[in-house]
Amino acid sequence: MVEPVLVWRRLVGAQIRSQYQYRLSFALDLVGNFLISFIDFLAVLVIFHNVHRLGVWTVHEVAFLYAMSSISFALTDLLIGHFDQFPQKLRDGNFDILLVRPRGTLFQVIASDFQMRRLGKAIQGAIILVFALETVHVAWDPGRVAMLVVMVPSAIVIFSSVWVVGGCLAFWTTDGGEFTNAFTYGGNFLAQYPVDIFSSWLRRFLCYLVPLAFVCYFPALYILDKPDPLGLPRLLQFTSPLVAAAGAVVAGATWRFAVRHYRSAGG
Amino acid sequence: MRLDWEIAKRGWRRYAAYPWATVAGVFTNTVFGFIQAYILLAVYRHRTDVGGYDASDTLTYVWLAQALIMTVYIFGWNELALRIRDGSIATDLARPLDPQRYWLAYDLGRAPYHFIFRGVLPFAVGALVFHLHYPSPQNAAAFVVSVALAVVVSLGYRFLYNSAAFWMVDIRGVMIVALTLSIFLSGMALPLAFFPGWLRDVAHVLPFAAVMQTPIDVWLGKHHGGALAGTLALQLVWALVFLGLGRLALRAGSRKLVIQGG
């Protein structure tokens, strides 16, 4: 278990050092990523310029959801965002190279690219989290602090699982990579808002089947001590880590199934 | 003219070559449309009008915006910048057709493909689920004109920020600022009707609204008679301004262009 982590650190460390060589370019990228991710939050503020509450949620509570989803998604993007370019490897036949190396293929794809500039988005999320925690009322106790700490890694695993399962589609439709965007970028968009405002069919599909409600909504209900407007069992508010673990298992199985069906394009 | 037509056909064909990409894109636009539609509908639980838009106006806006994303290519384009960086621009400049005219023709071939294959289907799905507004025949005709002008404004803008590559090796920073401005101020992120009054007024006089907000307002029939003609004329003005600036940038850039090796 330790060895892959060491290999990953060496591979990623080398990439970070190389990106740091072009300092101005790197700084501009970081700032740019920071800027563009503010658009989504500006949209939240503009919406709340028109209403005091979205459903039963105040702007501070939505800012909390927004910040937690953004931080988790930005870190997921940092870890495996280059999965978007992975179909290219299938198209040009370079996936063959991964198959003959003595490491797992999923591990190799994950370690193949690491863009530090994506950290800009996480910084933006962190700033909004500070704003949200300053203004929202939470009766902090050990349970709530623990939930806040567990939320981010669970969300990262959920988002990553969605990304990997979506990426597997590329094994069958080589130029259909954009399908995944609906669940990754779309998933982040959805998780930034309270899921009770969506209609029930969309919730069934995008909040429970694709378990995006477990990214922010359920844990946030517990932290904010809000009665669930959907009236679902309170137990669900504690299950995000379990859902994340299940997601990882499904993602791993889907990946192995997809790789077995890989047909090289030559090259 | 005949040459422009041939280039336009290439623009169409390049995107028509990847049908699965089109299917995937339609699916993604549709999912985003639903998410945004329900978020904005939640606003109408508390009020019936936002900046002159009723709930149906807003839903129509959401689905038209998803339908137009690819047509007006709002999420960034860097092909010209890449050609400047790798030196291919030298070949382009040696051709008897200048690069701006080439890309304009190419884009006017690409846009109808995206309008039909990326636009119609997401909108149709939205129309099946929600109650949307439909234009009168005159407004529908004006909408098509307005979308065409929006494509030219967008290409003019994209050409301009791409030509920054004549002066810097990596334009990613410039591009991301250019995108931030256009996505937010065009009305892509949210209808301008939702903006606070002063910001809405500012956004309406800036060129970005001509790319998204204007065509959709034309569809919704928010402009009549003289005002409608004025809106389309303003789009035309922005198109000419961006194309003019792009031309100046191209001329200044090619004068200082140094191609390494070859």
mmCIF file of N, CA, C and O in Angstrom, chain B residues 102-153:
data_model
loop_
_atom_site.group_PDB
_atom_site.id
_atom_site.type_symbol
_atom_site.label_atom_id
_atom_site.label_comp_id
_atom_site.label_asym_id
_atom_site.label_seq_id
_atom_site.Cartn_x
_atom_site.Cartn_y
_atom_site.Cartn_z
ATOM 1 N N TYR B 102 -10.357 33.991 -43.422
ATOM 2 C CA TYR B 102 -10.392 32.530 -43.418
ATOM 3 C C TYR B 102 -11.168 32.015 -42.200
ATOM 4 O O TYR B 102 -12.093 31.220 -42.328
ATOM 5 N N TRP B 103 -10.802 32.512 -41.004
ATOM 6 C CA TRP B 103 -11.440 32.004 -39.799
ATOM 7 C C TRP B 103 -12.911 32.421 -39.716
ATOM 8 O O TRP B 103 -13.745 31.690 -39.192
ATOM 9 N N LEU B 104 -13.223 33.576 -40.258
ATOM 10 C CA LEU B 104 -14.621 34.019 -40.263
ATOM 11 C C LEU B 104 -15.462 33.078 -41.136
ATOM 12 O O LEU B 104 -16.527 32.618 -40.724
ATOM 13 N N ALA B 105 -14.943 32.772 -42.318
ATOM 14 C CA ALA B 105 -15.668 31.855 -43.211
ATOM 15 C C ALA B 105 -15.807 30.478 -42.571
ATOM 16 O O ALA B 105 -16.879 29.855 -42.586
ATOM 17 N N TYR B 106 -14.707 30.019 -41.967
ATOM 18 C CA TYR B 106 -14.689 28.703 -41.326
ATOM 19 C C TYR B 106 -15.726 28.651 -40.203
ATOM 20 O O TYR B 106 -16.489 27.691 -40.074
ATOM 21 N N ASP B 107 -15.752 29.728 -39.411
ATOM 22 C CA ASP B 107 -16.658 29.775 -38.263
ATOM 23 C C ASP B 107 -18.113 29.866 -38.709
ATOM 24 O O ASP B 107 -19.000 29.337 -38.049
ATOM 25 N N LEU B 108 -18.352 30.544 -39.817
ATOM 26 C CA LEU B 108 -19.726 30.650 -40.318
ATOM 27 C C LEU B 108 -20.177 29.337 -40.958
ATOM 28 O O LEU B 108 -21.360 29.138 -41.205
ATOM 29 N N GLY B 109 -19.234 28.437 -41.214
ATOM 30 C CA GLY B 109 -19.598 27.084 -41.635
ATOM 31 C C GLY B 109 -19.828 26.189 -40.432
ATOM 32 O O GLY B 109 -20.726 25.348 -40.417
ATOM 33 N N ARG B 110 -19.031 26.391 -39.396
ATOM 34 C CA ARG B 110 -19.145 25.599 -38.167
ATOM 35 C C ARG B 110 -20.444 25.905 -37.410
ATOM 36 O O ARG B 110 -21.147 24.998 -36.957
ATOM 37 N N ALA B 111 -20.755 27.204 -37.305
ATOM 38 C CA ALA B 111 -21.877 27.618 -36.459
ATOM 39 C C ALA B 111 -23.214 26.968 -36.850
ATOM 40 O O ALA B 111 -23.933 26.489 -35.967
ATOM 41 N N PRO B 112 -23.572 26.925 -38.145
ATOM 42 C CA PRO B 112 -24.858 26.274 -38.484
ATOM 43 C C PRO B 112 -24.896 24.805 -38.073
ATOM 44 O O PRO B 112 -25.936 24.310 -37.646
ATOM 45 N N TYR B 113 -23.743 24.118 -38.166
ATOM 46 C CA TYR B 113 -23.719 22.727 -37.728
ATOM 47 C C TYR B 113 -24.073 22.641 -36.245
ATOM 48 O O TYR B 113 -24.928 21.859 -35.825
ATOM 49 N N HIS B 114 -23.410 23.467 -35.450
ATOM 50 C CA HIS B 114 -23.674 23.426 -34.010
ATOM 51 C C HIS B 114 -25.084 23.910 -33.678
ATOM 52 O O HIS B 114 -25.719 23.414 -32.753
ATOM 53 N N PHE B 115 -25.564 24.887 -34.428
ATOM 54 C CA PHE B 115 -26.919 25.398 -34.199
ATOM 55 C C PHE B 115 -27.940 24.277 -34.382
ATOM 56 O O PHE B 115 -28.829 24.081 -33.556
ATOM 57 N N ILE B 116 -27.780 23.517 -35.452
ATOM 58 C CA ILE B 116 -28.755 22.468 -35.758
ATOM 59 C C ILE B 116 -28.550 21.245 -34.863
ATOM 60 O O ILE B 116 -29.486 20.757 -34.222
ATOM 61 N N PHE B 117 -27.298 20.767 -34.780
ATOM 62 C CA PHE B 117 -27.097 19.476 -34.124
ATOM 63 C C PHE B 117 -26.822 19.574 -32.626
ATOM 64 O O PHE B 117 -27.032 18.614 -31.894
ATOM 65 N N ARG B 118 -26.311 20.723 -32.173
ATOM 66 C CA ARG B 118 -26.105 20.868 -30.737
ATOM 67 C C ARG B 118 -27.201 21.714 -30.096
ATOM 68 O O ARG B 118 -27.338 21.728 -28.882
ATOM 69 N N GLY B 119 -27.944 22.470 -30.913
ATOM 70 C CA GLY B 119 -28.908 23.406 -30.362
ATOM 71 C C GLY B 119 -30.332 22.878 -30.319
ATOM 72 O O GLY B 119 -31.011 22.969 -29.297
ATOM 73 N N VAL B 120 -30.786 22.285 -31.419
ATOM 74 C CA VAL B 120 -32.202 21.950 -31.534
ATOM 75 C C VAL B 120 -32.622 20.898 -30.505
ATOM 76 O O VAL B 120 -33.641 21.047 -29.835
ATOM 77 N N LEU B 121 -31.795 19.862 -30.340
ATOM 78 C CA LEU B 121 -32.204 18.756 -29.477
ATOM 79 C C LEU B 121 -32.321 19.135 -27.994
ATOM 80 O O LEU B 121 -33.358 18.849 -27.380
ATOM 81 N N PRO B 122 -31.291 19.779 -27.406
ATOM 82 C CA PRO B 122 -31.476 20.169 -25.990
ATOM 83 C C PRO B 122 -32.705 21.056 -25.812
ATOM 84 O O PRO B 122 -33.468 20.875 -24.862
ATOM 85 N N PHE B 123 -32.902 21.988 -26.744
ATOM 86 C CA PHE B 123 -34.057 22.878 -26.622
ATOM 87 C C PHE B 123 -35.360 22.085 -26.697
ATOM 88 O O PHE B 123 -36.303 22.339 -25.935
ATOM 89 N N ALA B 124 -35.406 21.105 -27.601
ATOM 90 C CA ALA B 124 -36.622 20.305 -27.751
ATOM 91 C C ALA B 124 -36.914 19.529 -26.471
ATOM 92 O O ALA B 124 -38.069 19.435 -26.045
ATOM 93 N N VAL B 125 -35.872 18.997 -25.819
ATOM 94 C CA VAL B 125 -36.075 18.279 -24.556
ATOM 95 C C VAL B 125 -36.632 19.236 -23.500
ATOM 96 O O VAL B 125 -37.605 18.929 -22.807
ATOM 97 N N GLY B 126 -36.025 20.418 -23.424
ATOM 98 C CA GLY B 126 -36.522 21.410 -22.471
ATOM 99 C C GLY B 126 -37.967 21.775 -22.747
ATOM 100 O O GLY B 126 -38.781 21.908 -21.833
ATOM 101 N N ALA B 127 -38.308 21.892 -24.030
ATOM 102 C CA ALA B 127 -39.663 22.286 -24.414
ATOM 103 C C ALA B 127 -40.684 21.201 -24.064
ATOM 104 O O ALA B 127 -41.852 21.492 -23.815
ATOM 105 N N LEU B 128 -40.232 19.932 -24.047
ATOM 106 C CA LEU B 128 -41.154 18.844 -23.697
ATOM 107 C C LEU B 128 -41.492 18.877 -22.210
ATOM 108 O O LEU B 128 -42.586 18.513 -21.803
ATOM 109 N N VAL B 129 -40.532 19.294 -21.401
ATOM 110 C CA VAL B 129 -40.715 19.206 -19.950
ATOM 111 C C VAL B 129 -41.299 20.493 -19.361
ATOM 112 O O VAL B 129 -42.062 20.449 -18.409
ATOM 113 N N PHE B 130 -40.912 21.643 -19.933
ATOM 114 C CA PHE B 130 -41.340 22.916 -19.355
ATOM 115 C C PHE B 130 -42.226 23.694 -20.317
ATOM 116 O O PHE B 130 -42.198 23.452 -21.523
ATOM 117 N N HIS B 131 -42.951 24.643 -19.739
ATOM 118 C CA HIS B 131 -43.731 25.543 -20.579
ATOM 119 C C HIS B 131 -42.828 26.692 -21.024
ATOM 120 O O HIS B 131 -42.423 27.510 -20.214
ATOM 121 N N LEU B 132 -42.510 26.735 -22.322
ATOM 122 C CA LEU B 132 -41.599 27.764 -22.832
ATOM 123 C C LEU B 132 -42.356 28.756 -23.715
ATOM 124 O O LEU B 132 -43.484 28.515 -24.131
ATOM 125 N N HIS B 133 -41.707 29.892 -23.994
ATOM 126 C CA HIS B 133 -42.266 30.882 -24.919
ATOM 127 C C HIS B 133 -41.714 30.671 -26.322
ATOM 128 O O HIS B 133 -40.539 30.366 -26.481
ATOM 129 N N TYR B 134 -42.576 30.871 -27.314
ATOM 130 C CA TYR B 134 -42.137 30.732 -28.705
ATOM 131 C C TYR B 134 -42.320 32.054 -29.429
ATOM 132 O O TYR B 134 -43.254 32.798 -29.131
ATOM 133 N N PRO B 135 -41.445 32.334 -30.401
ATOM 134 C CA PRO B 135 -41.483 33.659 -31.037
ATOM 135 C C PRO B 135 -42.528 33.742 -32.150
ATOM 136 O O PRO B 135 -42.952 32.716 -32.693
ATOM 137 N N SER B 136 -42.941 34.972 -32.467
ATOM 138 C CA SER B 136 -43.756 35.195 -33.655
ATOM 139 C C SER B 136 -42.866 34.966 -34.871
ATOM 140 O O SER B 136 -41.642 34.960 -34.744
ATOM 141 N N PRO B 137 -43.460 34.770 -36.073
ATOM 142 C CA PRO B 137 -42.614 34.539 -37.257
ATOM 143 C C PRO B 137 -41.582 35.649 -37.475
ATOM 144 O O PRO B 137 -40.424 35.351 -37.788
ATOM 145 N N GLN B 138 -41.997 36.927 -37.252
ATOM 146 C CA GLN B 138 -41.034 38.017 -37.439
ATOM 147 C C GLN B 138 -39.884 37.896 -36.444
ATOM 148 O O GLN B 138 -38.714 38.041 -36.806
ATOM 149 N N ASN B 139 -40.234 37.624 -35.175
ATOM 150 C CA ASN B 139 -39.181 37.501 -34.166
ATOM 151 C C ASN B 139 -38.289 36.298 -34.432
ATOM 152 O O ASN B 139 -37.091 36.332 -34.144
ATOM 153 N N ALA B 140 -38.877 35.227 -34.960
ATOM 154 C CA ALA B 140 -38.067 34.048 -35.281
ATOM 155 C C ALA B 140 -37.045 34.398 -36.355
ATOM 156 O O ALA B 140 -35.869 34.014 -36.262
ATOM 157 N N ALA B 141 -37.489 35.145 -37.351
ATOM 158 C CA ALA B 141 -36.566 35.556 -38.419
ATOM 159 C C ALA B 141 -35.482 36.469 -37.850
ATOM 160 O O ALA B 141 -34.286 36.303 -38.133
ATOM 161 N N ALA B 142 -35.905 37.421 -37.000
ATOM 162 C CA ALA B 142 -34.934 38.337 -36.398
ATOM 163 C C ALA B 142 -33.960 37.569 -35.499
ATOM 164 O O ALA B 142 -32.772 37.899 -35.424
ATOM 165 N N PHE B 143 -34.466 36.496 -34.867
ATOM 166 C CA PHE B 143 -33.614 35.678 -33.996
ATOM 167 C C PHE B 143 -32.477 35.041 -34.791
ATOM 168 O O PHE B 143 -31.316 35.053 -34.373
ATOM 169 N N VAL B 144 -32.825 34.509 -35.970
ATOM 170 C CA VAL B 144 -31.785 33.875 -36.800
ATOM 171 C C VAL B 144 -30.724 34.899 -37.197
ATOM 172 O O VAL B 144 -29.512 34.634 -37.114
ATOM 173 N N VAL B 145 -31.169 36.103 -37.584
ATOM 174 C CA VAL B 145 -30.220 37.162 -37.938
ATOM 175 C C VAL B 145 -29.340 37.491 -36.726
ATOM 176 O O VAL B 145 -28.115 37.612 -36.819
ATOM 177 N N SER B 146 -29.990 37.604 -35.572
ATOM 178 C CA SER B 146 -29.280 37.976 -34.357
ATOM 179 C C SER B 146 -28.251 36.917 -33.956
ATOM 180 O O SER B 146 -27.145 37.251 -33.508
ATOM 181 N N VAL B 147 -28.608 35.639 -34.128
ATOM 182 C CA VAL B 147 -27.654 34.577 -33.803
ATOM 183 C C VAL B 147 -26.455 34.648 -34.747
ATOM 184 O O VAL B 147 -25.295 34.520 -34.319
ATOM 185 N N ALA B 148 -26.732 34.895 -36.041
ATOM 186 C CA ALA B 148 -25.631 35.001 -37.005
ATOM 187 C C ALA B 148 -24.694 36.144 -36.611
ATOM 188 O O ALA B 148 -23.459 35.992 -36.620
ATOM 189 N N LEU B 149 -25.280 37.280 -36.219
ATOM 190 C CA LEU B 149 -24.448 38.406 -35.789
ATOM 191 C C LEU B 149 -23.674 38.053 -34.513
ATOM 192 O O LEU B 149 -22.508 38.422 -34.358
ATOM 193 N N ALA B 150 -24.320 37.308 -33.622
ATOM 194 C CA ALA B 150 -23.653 36.899 -32.376
ATOM 195 C C ALA B 150 -22.428 36.049 -32.688
ATOM 196 O O ALA B 150 -21.384 36.175 -32.042
ATOM 197 N N VAL B 151 -22.546 35.181 -33.705
ATOM 198 C CA VAL B 151 -21.404 34.343 -34.086
ATOM 199 C C VAL B 151 -20.255 35.221 -34.578
ATOM 200 O O VAL B 151 -19.088 35.000 -34.224
ATOM 201 N N VAL B 152 -20.578 36.262 -35.364
ATOM 202 C CA VAL B 152 -19.523 37.131 -35.890
ATOM 203 C C VAL B 152 -18.876 37.926 -34.749
ATOM 204 O O VAL B 152 -17.647 38.049 -34.688
ATOM 205 N N VAL B 153 -19.699 38.458 -33.825
ATOM 206 C CA VAL B 153 -19.144 39.179 -32.677
ATOM 207 C C VAL B 153 -18.202 38.245 -31.906
ATOM 208 O O VAL B 153 -17.071 38.607 -31.554
#
